Short mmCIF file of C-alpha atoms in Angstrom, two decimals:
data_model
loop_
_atom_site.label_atom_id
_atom_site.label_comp_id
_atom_site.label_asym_id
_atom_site.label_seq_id
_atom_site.Cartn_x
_atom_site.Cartn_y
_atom_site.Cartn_z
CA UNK G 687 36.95 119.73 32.06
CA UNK G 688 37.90 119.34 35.46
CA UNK G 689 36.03 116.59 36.42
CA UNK G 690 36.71 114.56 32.94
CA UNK G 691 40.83 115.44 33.80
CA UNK G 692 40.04 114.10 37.41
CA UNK G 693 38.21 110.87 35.90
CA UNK G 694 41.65 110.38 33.53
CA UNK G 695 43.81 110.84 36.01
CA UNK G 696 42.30 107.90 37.95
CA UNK G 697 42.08 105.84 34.71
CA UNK G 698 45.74 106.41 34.42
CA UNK G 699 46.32 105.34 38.05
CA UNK G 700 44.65 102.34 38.27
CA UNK G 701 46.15 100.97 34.99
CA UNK G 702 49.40 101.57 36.76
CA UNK G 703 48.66 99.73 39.75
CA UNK G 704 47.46 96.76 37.54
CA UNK G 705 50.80 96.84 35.74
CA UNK G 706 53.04 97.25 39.15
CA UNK G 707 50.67 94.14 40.19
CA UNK G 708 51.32 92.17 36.91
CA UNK G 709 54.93 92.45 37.04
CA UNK G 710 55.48 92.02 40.72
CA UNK G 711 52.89 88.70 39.95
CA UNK G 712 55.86 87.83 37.10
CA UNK G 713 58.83 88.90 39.27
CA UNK G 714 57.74 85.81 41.99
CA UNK G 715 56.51 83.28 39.69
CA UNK G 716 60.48 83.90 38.13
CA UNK G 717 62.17 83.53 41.73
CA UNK G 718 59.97 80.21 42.14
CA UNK G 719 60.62 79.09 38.95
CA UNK G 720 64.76 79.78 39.85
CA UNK G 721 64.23 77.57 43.19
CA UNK G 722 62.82 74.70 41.71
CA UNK G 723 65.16 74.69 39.43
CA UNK G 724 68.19 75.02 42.11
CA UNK G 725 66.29 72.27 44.02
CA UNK G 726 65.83 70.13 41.44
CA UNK G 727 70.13 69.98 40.61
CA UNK G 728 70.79 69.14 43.98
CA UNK G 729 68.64 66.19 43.89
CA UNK G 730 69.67 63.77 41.12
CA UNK G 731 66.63 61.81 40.94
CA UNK G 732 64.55 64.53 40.45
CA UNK G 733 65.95 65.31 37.57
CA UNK G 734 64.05 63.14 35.35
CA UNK G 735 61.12 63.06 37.06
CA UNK G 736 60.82 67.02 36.47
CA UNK G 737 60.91 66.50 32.35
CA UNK G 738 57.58 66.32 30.50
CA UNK G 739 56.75 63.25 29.62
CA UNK G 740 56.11 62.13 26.02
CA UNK G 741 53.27 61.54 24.29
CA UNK G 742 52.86 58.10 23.19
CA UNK G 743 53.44 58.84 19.48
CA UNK G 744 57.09 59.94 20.26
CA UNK G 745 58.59 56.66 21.72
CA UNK G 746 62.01 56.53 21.96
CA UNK G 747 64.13 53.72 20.32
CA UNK G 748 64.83 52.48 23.61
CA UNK G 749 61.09 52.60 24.70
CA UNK G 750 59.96 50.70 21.47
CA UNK G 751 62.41 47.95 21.73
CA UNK G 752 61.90 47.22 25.43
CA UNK G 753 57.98 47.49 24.57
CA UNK G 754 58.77 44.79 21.68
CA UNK G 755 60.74 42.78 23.90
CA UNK G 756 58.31 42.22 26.73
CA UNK G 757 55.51 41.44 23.86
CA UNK G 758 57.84 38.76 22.61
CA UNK G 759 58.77 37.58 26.22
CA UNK G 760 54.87 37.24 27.37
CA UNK G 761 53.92 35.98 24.00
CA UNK G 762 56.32 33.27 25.21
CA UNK G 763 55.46 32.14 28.50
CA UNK G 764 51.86 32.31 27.49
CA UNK G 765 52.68 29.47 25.01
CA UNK G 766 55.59 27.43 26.75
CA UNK G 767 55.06 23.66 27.68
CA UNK G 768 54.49 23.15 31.63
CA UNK G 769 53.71 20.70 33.73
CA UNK G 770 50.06 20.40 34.95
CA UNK G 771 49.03 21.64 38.10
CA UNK G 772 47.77 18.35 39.18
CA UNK G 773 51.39 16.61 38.24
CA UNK G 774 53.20 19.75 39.73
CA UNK G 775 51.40 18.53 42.93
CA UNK G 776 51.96 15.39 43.15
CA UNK G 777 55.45 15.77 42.07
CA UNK G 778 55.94 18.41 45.16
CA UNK G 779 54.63 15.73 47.83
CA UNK G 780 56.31 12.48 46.13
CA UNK G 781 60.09 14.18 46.06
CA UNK G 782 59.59 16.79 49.29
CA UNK G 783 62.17 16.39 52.19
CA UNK G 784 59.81 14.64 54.04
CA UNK G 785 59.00 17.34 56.43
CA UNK G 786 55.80 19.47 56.42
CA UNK G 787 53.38 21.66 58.14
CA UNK G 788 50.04 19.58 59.73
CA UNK G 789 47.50 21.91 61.23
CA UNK G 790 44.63 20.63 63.22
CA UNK G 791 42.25 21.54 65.28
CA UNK G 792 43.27 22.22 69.16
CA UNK G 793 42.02 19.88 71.75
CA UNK G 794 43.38 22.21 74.17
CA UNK G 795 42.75 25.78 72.70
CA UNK G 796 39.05 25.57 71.83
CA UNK G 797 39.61 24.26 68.37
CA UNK G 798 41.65 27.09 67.35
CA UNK G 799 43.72 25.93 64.17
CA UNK G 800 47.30 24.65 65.81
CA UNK G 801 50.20 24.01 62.95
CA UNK G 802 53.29 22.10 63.60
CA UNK G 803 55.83 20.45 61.62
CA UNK G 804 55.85 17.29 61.22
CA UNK G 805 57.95 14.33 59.48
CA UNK G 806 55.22 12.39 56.66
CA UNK G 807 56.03 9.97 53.74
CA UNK G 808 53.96 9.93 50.30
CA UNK G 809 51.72 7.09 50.06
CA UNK G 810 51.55 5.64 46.82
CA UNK G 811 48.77 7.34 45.96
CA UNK G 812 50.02 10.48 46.88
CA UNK G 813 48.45 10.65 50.46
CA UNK G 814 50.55 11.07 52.83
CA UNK G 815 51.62 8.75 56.24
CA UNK G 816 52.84 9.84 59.15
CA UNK G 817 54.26 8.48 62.57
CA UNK G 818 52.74 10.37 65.68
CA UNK G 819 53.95 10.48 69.33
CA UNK G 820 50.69 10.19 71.61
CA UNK G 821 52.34 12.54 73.40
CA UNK G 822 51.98 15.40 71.28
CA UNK G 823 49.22 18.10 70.97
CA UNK G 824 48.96 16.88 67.49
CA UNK G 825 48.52 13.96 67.92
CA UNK G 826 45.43 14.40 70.39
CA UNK G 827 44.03 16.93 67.98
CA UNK G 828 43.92 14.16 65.17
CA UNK G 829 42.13 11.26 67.63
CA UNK G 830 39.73 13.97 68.93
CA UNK G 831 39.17 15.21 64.97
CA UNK G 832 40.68 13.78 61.82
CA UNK G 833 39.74 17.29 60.05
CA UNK G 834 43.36 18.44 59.22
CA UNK G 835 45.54 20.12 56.61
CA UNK G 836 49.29 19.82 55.55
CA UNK G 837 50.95 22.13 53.49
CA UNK G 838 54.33 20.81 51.58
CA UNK G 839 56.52 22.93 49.72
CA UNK G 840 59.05 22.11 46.89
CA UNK G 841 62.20 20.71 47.33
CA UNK G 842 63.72 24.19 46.09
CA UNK G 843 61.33 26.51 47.74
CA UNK G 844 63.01 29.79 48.51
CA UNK G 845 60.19 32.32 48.52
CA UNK G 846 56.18 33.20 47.52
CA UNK G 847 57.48 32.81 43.75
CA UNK G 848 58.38 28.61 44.47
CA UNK G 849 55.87 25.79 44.58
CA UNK G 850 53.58 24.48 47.43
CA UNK G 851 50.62 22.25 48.00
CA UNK G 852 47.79 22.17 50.54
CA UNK G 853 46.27 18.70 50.99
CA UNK G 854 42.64 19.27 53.09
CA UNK G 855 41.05 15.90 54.99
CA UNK G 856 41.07 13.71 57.31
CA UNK G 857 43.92 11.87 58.79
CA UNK G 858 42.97 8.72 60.67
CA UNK G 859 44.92 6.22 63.01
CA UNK G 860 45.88 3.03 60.70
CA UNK G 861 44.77 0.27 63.31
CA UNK G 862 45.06 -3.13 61.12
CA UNK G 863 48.78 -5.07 60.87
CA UNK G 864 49.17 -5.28 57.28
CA UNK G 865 48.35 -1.04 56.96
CA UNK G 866 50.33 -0.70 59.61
CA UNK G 867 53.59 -2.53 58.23
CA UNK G 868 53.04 -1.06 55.00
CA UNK G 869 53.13 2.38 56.51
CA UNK G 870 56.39 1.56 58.08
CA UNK G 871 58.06 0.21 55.13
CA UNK G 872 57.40 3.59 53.18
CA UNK G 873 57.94 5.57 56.09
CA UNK G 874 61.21 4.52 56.31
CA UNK G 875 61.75 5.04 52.57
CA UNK G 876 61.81 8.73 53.06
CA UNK G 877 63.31 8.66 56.63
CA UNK G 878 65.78 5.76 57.16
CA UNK G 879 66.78 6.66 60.12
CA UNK G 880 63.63 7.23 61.91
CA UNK G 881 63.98 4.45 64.22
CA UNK G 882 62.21 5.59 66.81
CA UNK G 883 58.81 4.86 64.92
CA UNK G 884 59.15 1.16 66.53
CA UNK G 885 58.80 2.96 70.04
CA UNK G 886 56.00 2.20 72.37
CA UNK G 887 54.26 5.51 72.25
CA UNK G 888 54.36 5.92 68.43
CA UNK G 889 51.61 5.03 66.07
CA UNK G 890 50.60 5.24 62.21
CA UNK G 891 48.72 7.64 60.60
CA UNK G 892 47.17 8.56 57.14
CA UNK G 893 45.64 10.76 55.34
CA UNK G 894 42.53 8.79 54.22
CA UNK G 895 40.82 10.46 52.41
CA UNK G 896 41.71 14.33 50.66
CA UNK G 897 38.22 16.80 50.22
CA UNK G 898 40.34 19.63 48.98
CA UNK G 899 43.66 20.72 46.94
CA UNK G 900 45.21 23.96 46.88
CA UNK G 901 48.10 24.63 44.71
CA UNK G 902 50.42 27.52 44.57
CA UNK G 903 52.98 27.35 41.81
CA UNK G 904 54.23 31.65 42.18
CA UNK G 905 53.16 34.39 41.06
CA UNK G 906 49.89 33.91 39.43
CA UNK G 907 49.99 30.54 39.81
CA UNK G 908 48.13 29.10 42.23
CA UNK G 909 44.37 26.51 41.42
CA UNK G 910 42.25 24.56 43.34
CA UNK G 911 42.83 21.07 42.01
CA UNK G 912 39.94 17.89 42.12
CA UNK G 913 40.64 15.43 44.70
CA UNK G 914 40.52 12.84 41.66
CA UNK G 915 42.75 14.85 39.52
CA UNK G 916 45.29 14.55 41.97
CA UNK G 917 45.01 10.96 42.74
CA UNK G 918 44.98 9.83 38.63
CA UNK G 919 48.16 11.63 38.21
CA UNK G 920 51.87 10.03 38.69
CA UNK G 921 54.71 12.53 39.95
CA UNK G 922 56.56 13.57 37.35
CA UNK G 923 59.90 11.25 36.31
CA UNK G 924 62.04 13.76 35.39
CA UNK G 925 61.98 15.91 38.88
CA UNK G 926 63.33 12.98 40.93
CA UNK G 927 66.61 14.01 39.75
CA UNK G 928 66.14 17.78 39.15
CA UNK G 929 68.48 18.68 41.75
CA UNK G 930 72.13 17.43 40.93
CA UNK G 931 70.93 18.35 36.57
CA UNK G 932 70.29 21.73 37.52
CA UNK G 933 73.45 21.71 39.73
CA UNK G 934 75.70 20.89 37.11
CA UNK G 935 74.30 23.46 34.85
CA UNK G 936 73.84 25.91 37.36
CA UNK G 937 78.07 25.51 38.69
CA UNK G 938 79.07 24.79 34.75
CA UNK G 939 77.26 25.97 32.22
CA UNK G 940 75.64 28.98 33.44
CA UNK G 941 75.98 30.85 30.34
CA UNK G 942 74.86 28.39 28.67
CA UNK G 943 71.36 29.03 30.33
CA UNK G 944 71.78 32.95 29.24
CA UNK G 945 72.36 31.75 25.85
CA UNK G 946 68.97 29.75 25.74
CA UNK G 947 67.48 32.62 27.53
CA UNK G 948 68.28 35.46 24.91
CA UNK G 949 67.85 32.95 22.09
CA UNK G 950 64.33 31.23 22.32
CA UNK G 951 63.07 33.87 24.86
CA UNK G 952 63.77 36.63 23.55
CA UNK G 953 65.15 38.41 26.89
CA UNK G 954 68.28 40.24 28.02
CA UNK G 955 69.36 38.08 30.63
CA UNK G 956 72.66 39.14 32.01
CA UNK G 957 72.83 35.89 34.38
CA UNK G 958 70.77 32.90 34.66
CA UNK G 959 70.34 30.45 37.11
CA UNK G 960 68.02 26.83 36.79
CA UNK G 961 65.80 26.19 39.46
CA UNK G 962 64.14 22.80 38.50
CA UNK G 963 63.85 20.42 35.54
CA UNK G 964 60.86 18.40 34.60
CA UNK G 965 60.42 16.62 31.64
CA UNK G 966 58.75 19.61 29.65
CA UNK G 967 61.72 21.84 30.49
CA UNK G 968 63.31 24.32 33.13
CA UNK G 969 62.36 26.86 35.70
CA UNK G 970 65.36 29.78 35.25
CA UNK G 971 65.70 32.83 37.70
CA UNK G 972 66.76 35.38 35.39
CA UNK G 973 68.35 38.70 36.43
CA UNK G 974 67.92 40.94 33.39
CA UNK G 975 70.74 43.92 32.19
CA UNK G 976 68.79 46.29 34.07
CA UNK G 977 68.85 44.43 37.38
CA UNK G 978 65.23 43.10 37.46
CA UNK G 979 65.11 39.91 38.39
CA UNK G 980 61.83 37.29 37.55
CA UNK G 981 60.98 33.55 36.49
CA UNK G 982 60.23 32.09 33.55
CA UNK G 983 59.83 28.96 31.96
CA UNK G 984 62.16 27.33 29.47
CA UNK G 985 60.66 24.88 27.23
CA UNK G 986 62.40 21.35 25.90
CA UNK G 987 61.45 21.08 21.72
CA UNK G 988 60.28 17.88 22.84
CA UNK G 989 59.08 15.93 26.15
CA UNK G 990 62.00 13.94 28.02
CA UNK G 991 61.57 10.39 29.44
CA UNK G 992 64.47 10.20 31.00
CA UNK G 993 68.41 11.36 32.22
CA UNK G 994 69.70 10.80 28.75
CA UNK G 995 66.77 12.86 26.89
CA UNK G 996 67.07 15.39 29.29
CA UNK G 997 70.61 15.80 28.37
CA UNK G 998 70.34 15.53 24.48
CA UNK G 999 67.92 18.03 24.40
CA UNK G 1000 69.74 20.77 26.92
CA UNK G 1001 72.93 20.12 24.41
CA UNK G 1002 70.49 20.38 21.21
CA UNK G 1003 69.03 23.75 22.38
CA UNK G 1004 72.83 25.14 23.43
CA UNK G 1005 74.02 24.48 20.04
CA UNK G 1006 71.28 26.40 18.25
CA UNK G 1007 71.79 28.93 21.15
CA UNK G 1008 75.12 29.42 20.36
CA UNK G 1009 75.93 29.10 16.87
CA UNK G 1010 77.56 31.49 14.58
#
């Protein structure tokens, strides 16, 4: 009896121990529990981040409706009229500033790929012509090797989201009188002042022929376009007077352009501002009510051939945009 009293008395024992154990286990896990929580009040943005997130079947209003709205919105980019990229191209070289980045192979660094920038006028097939000092690295590059690039970017370019063209090939020295004058005349077309092209040391060049295209339009935008695509293709009409169109709208009618925005897009601009017009419709940078801020495209109900299309149709879409 002994022995079986000893044998309970250790029973006993240990299943105190385990129970002091347990509840010292449950007395931490509490104080942690009580920290985190302190923590987590002292740092706002935690806040949120601590709360269990909720199964998909248990949307909130607010979830469903921004859910519906970015359906609606992608549902109609997908589908909205747009230049081509060939035309976008084309359109980019014929109406740049003039002034672009040529990159050729160094004469004096081992053929190392040298970039500079450089004035150039669009041929009228799109190639462009330039007027080089033989003075310049360039310049030396090209008569050692025509193999050269230029990259142009759009007359509104203000970031990796705008347009820009790379025109691959070879640029040779025009040598004959009649290519020669007829490089001047449109040089001067884009650079009127460029006097100095008549100087001694100054020559004409051109891009004769193009091997490759690469075009970057934004964000998941960019394509490799066919040499022959590119040269079938006439700039687009309609972008040769983009800039004062969108102006106006832009310094006038801006809420006009959120009007159109909420009504045939289908998204909660808070401000919108036009960043080109073609004759398809309008590039908008759109800052949305909860500060994002993208670009879309805004479709015409019908191409425009000209100024006085162009402003039919921007009144026709403002009235349905804002009518009772």
């Amino acid at each position: 009896s002994a022995m079986s009293g000893g044998r309970e008395d250790a029973r006993l024992s240990t299943l105190a121990a385990m129970q002091l154990g347990f509840a010292v286990q449950c007395i931490a896990a509490a104080a942690l529990v009580h920290r985190a929580a302190a923590f987590r009040s002292r740092v706002p943005g935690l806040r949120s981040a601590s709360r269990v997130a909720r199964p998909p079947s248990a949307m909130s209003d607010d979830d469903a409706a921004q859910k519906l709205m970015q359906e609606k919105f992608m549902e109609h980019q997908k589908g909205a009229a747009k230049l081509s990229c060939a035309v976008q191209s084309r359109s980019i070289v014929a109406y740049s500033a003039g002034y672009a980045v040529l990159s050729t192979n160094s004469k004096a660094d081992n053929g190392y790929p040298a970039g500079a920038v450089v004035g150039f006028a669009p041929g009228e097939d799109g190639l462009p012509l330039f007027f080089l000092s033989s003075i310049s690295g360039h310049t030396r590059d090209l008569l050692a090797s025509p193999k050269a690039s230029l990259t142009v970017t759009s007359g509104n370019f203000d970031g990796a989201d705008s347009g820009r063209v790379n025109l691959l090939g070879d640029i040779q020295k025009l040598t004959q009188p009649d290519e020669v004058a007829a490089a001047r005349e449109r040089f001067l077309k884009t650079h009127p002042e460029a006097y100095w092209i008549d100087f001694g040391d100054f020559a004409a060049f051109r891009m004769t022929e193009v091997r490759a295209i690469r075009f970057v339009g934004g964000f998941a935008g960019a394509a490799n376009i066919a040499p022959l695509e590119y040269l079938s293709v006439a700039p687009d009409p309609i972008l040769a007077f983009s800039t004062p169109v969108a102006k106006h709208m832009n310094d006038d009618h801006s809420e006009t352009t959120v009007a159109m925005v909420r009504h045939y897009v289908g998204l909660d601009a808070e401000s919108a501002f036009i960043t080109s017009v073609d004759s398809l419709g309008m590039q908008v940078r759109v800052t949305r009510t909860n500060g994002e801020s993208l670009k879309l495209r805004l479709p015409f109900p019908r191409p425009a051939a000209g100024r006085k299309e162009v402003k039919d149709l921007i009144v026709e879409m403002t009235r349905a945009s804002t009518k009772c």
